[in-house]
Every structure is written in C-alpha cells, then in structure tokens.
GROMACS .gro file of C-alpha atoms in nm:
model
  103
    1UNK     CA    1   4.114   5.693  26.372
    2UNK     CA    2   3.729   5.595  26.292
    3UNK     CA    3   3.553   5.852  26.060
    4UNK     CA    4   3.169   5.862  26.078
    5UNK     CA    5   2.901   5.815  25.801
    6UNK     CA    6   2.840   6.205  25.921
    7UNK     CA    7   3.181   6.307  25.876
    8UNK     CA    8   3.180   6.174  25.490
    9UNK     CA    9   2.840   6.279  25.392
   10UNK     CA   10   2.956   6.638  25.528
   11UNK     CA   11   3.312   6.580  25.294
   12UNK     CA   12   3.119   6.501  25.021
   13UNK     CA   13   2.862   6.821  25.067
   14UNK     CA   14   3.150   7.012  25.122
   15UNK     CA   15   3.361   6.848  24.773
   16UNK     CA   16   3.022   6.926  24.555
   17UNK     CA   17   2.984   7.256  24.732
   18UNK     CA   18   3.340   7.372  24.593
   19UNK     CA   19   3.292   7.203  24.272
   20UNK     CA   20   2.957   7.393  24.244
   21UNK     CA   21   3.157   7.736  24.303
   22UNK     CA   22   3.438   7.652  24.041
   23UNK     CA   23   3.180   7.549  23.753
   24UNK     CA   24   2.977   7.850  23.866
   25UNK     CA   25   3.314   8.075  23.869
   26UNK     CA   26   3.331   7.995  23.476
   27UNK     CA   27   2.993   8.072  23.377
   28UNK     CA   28   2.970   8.318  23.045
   29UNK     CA   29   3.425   8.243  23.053
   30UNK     CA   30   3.569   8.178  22.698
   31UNK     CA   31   3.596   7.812  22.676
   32UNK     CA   32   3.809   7.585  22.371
   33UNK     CA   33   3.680   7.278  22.374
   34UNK     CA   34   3.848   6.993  22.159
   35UNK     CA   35   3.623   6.679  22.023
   36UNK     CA   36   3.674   6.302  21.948
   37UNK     CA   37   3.667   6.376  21.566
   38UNK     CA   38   3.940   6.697  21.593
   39UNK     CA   39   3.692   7.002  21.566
   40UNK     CA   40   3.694   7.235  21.804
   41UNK     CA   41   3.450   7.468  21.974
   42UNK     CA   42   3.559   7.806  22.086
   43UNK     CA   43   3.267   8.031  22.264
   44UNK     CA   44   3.123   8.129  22.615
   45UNK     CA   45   3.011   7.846  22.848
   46UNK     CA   46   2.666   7.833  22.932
   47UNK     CA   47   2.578   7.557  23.160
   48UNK     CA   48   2.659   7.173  23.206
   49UNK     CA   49   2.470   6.886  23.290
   50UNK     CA   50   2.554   6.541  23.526
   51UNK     CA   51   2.635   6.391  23.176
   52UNK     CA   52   2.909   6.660  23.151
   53UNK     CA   53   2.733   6.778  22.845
   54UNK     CA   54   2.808   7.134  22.775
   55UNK     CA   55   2.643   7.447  22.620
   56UNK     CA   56   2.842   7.687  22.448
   57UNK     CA   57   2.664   8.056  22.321
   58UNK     CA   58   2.837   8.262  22.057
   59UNK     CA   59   2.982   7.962  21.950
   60UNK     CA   60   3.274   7.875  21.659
   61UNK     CA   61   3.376   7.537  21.492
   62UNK     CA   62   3.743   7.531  21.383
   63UNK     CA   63   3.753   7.135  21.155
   64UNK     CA   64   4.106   6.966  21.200
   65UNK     CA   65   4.382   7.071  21.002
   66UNK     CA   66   4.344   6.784  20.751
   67UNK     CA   67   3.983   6.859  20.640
   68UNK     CA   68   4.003   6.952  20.256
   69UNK     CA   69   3.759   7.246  20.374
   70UNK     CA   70   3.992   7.379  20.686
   71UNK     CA   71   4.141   7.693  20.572
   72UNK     CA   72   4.151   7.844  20.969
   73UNK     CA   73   3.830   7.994  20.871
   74UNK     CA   74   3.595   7.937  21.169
   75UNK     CA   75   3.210   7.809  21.136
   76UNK     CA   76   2.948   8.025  21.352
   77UNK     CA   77   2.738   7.781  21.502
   78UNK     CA   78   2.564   8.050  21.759
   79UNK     CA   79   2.409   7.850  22.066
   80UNK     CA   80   2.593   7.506  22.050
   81UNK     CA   81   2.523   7.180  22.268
   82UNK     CA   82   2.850   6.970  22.316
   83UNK     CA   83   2.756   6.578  22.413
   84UNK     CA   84   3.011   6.483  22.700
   85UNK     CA   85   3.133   6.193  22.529
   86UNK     CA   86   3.284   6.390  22.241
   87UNK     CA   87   3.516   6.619  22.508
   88UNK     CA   88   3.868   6.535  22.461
   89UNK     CA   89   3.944   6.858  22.643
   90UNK     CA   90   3.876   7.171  22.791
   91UNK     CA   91   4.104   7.503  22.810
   92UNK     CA   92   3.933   7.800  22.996
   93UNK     CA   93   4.084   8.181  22.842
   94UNK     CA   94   4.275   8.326  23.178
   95UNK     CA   95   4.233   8.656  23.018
   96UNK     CA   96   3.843   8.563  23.068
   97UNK     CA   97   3.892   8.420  23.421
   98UNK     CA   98   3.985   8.686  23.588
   99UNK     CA   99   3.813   8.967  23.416
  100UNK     CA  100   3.438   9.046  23.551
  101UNK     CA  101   3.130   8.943  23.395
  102UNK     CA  102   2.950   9.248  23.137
  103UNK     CA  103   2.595   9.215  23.269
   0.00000   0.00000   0.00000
C-alpha cells in the first residue's frame, strides 16, 4: 500500500480541521487549569495560541495548599493570560460542555 503526498496533506487538513472544531467547541467552557508552581486558574476560556498559551476571562487563582496565605479563598484576577509552559493540566467543567453558550 503506497500513500501519496496528497493523501497526507489531506490527513493532516482533515486532523487540524477536527482539532479546530474541538478547541472551538470549548470556547467561553469553564476551564481549571493547574500550573508548574501549584496555583490554579479556574474561569472561562477565551482563546489559545500555537504556543498553547491560554486566555482565561472571569478568572480565579486558588495558591497551593501549603502557601501560608491559602485559606481556599480564591484571588479574582478578571482577564488572565496563562503562558503554555506553566500548564501542568487542563480539566474542562462537563456541566459547561454540554450546556449552550448565553450570548
């Protein structure tokens, strides 16, 4: 079995198309995002970047449970830009998922 240039180049349209329609399918979803340092971000995702950077709006910092200053009292940060290199994770609300956007 030979596969053409053509036949990848249309695989890979087809990959970024899907990938396109899954990021696009979270837009304005409640997103928890944990950092390299322990804090994490809890608010509605915005948009990413090819550096997997991430904007989150309505945004709240939660510091690790062994900051002298964490008492589970969040930190409203408002509009909040998360470099991709400090994303240990992501978790996406399912409540959020499959609930319609409030335009």
């Amino acid at each position: 079995m030979q596969i053409s240039l053509q036949d990848m180049a249309d695989s890979n349209v087809a990959m970024a198309s899907n990938s396109r329609q899954m990021l696009e399918s979270l837009l304005n979803k409640s997103m928890r995002i944990q950092m390299t340092d322990g804090r994490t971000l809890i608010g509605l995702f915005l948009c990413t970047d090819r550096d997997c950077n991430v904007i989150l709006g309505s945004a709240q910092e939660y510091l690790k449970p062994t900051d002298s200053l964490a008492h589970g009292e969040p930190r409203v940060l408002g509009l909040a830009m998360i470099p991709g290199h400090h994303i240990v994770s992501i978790e996406v609300e399912m409540d959020s998922v499959s609930s319609p956007p409030y335009m």
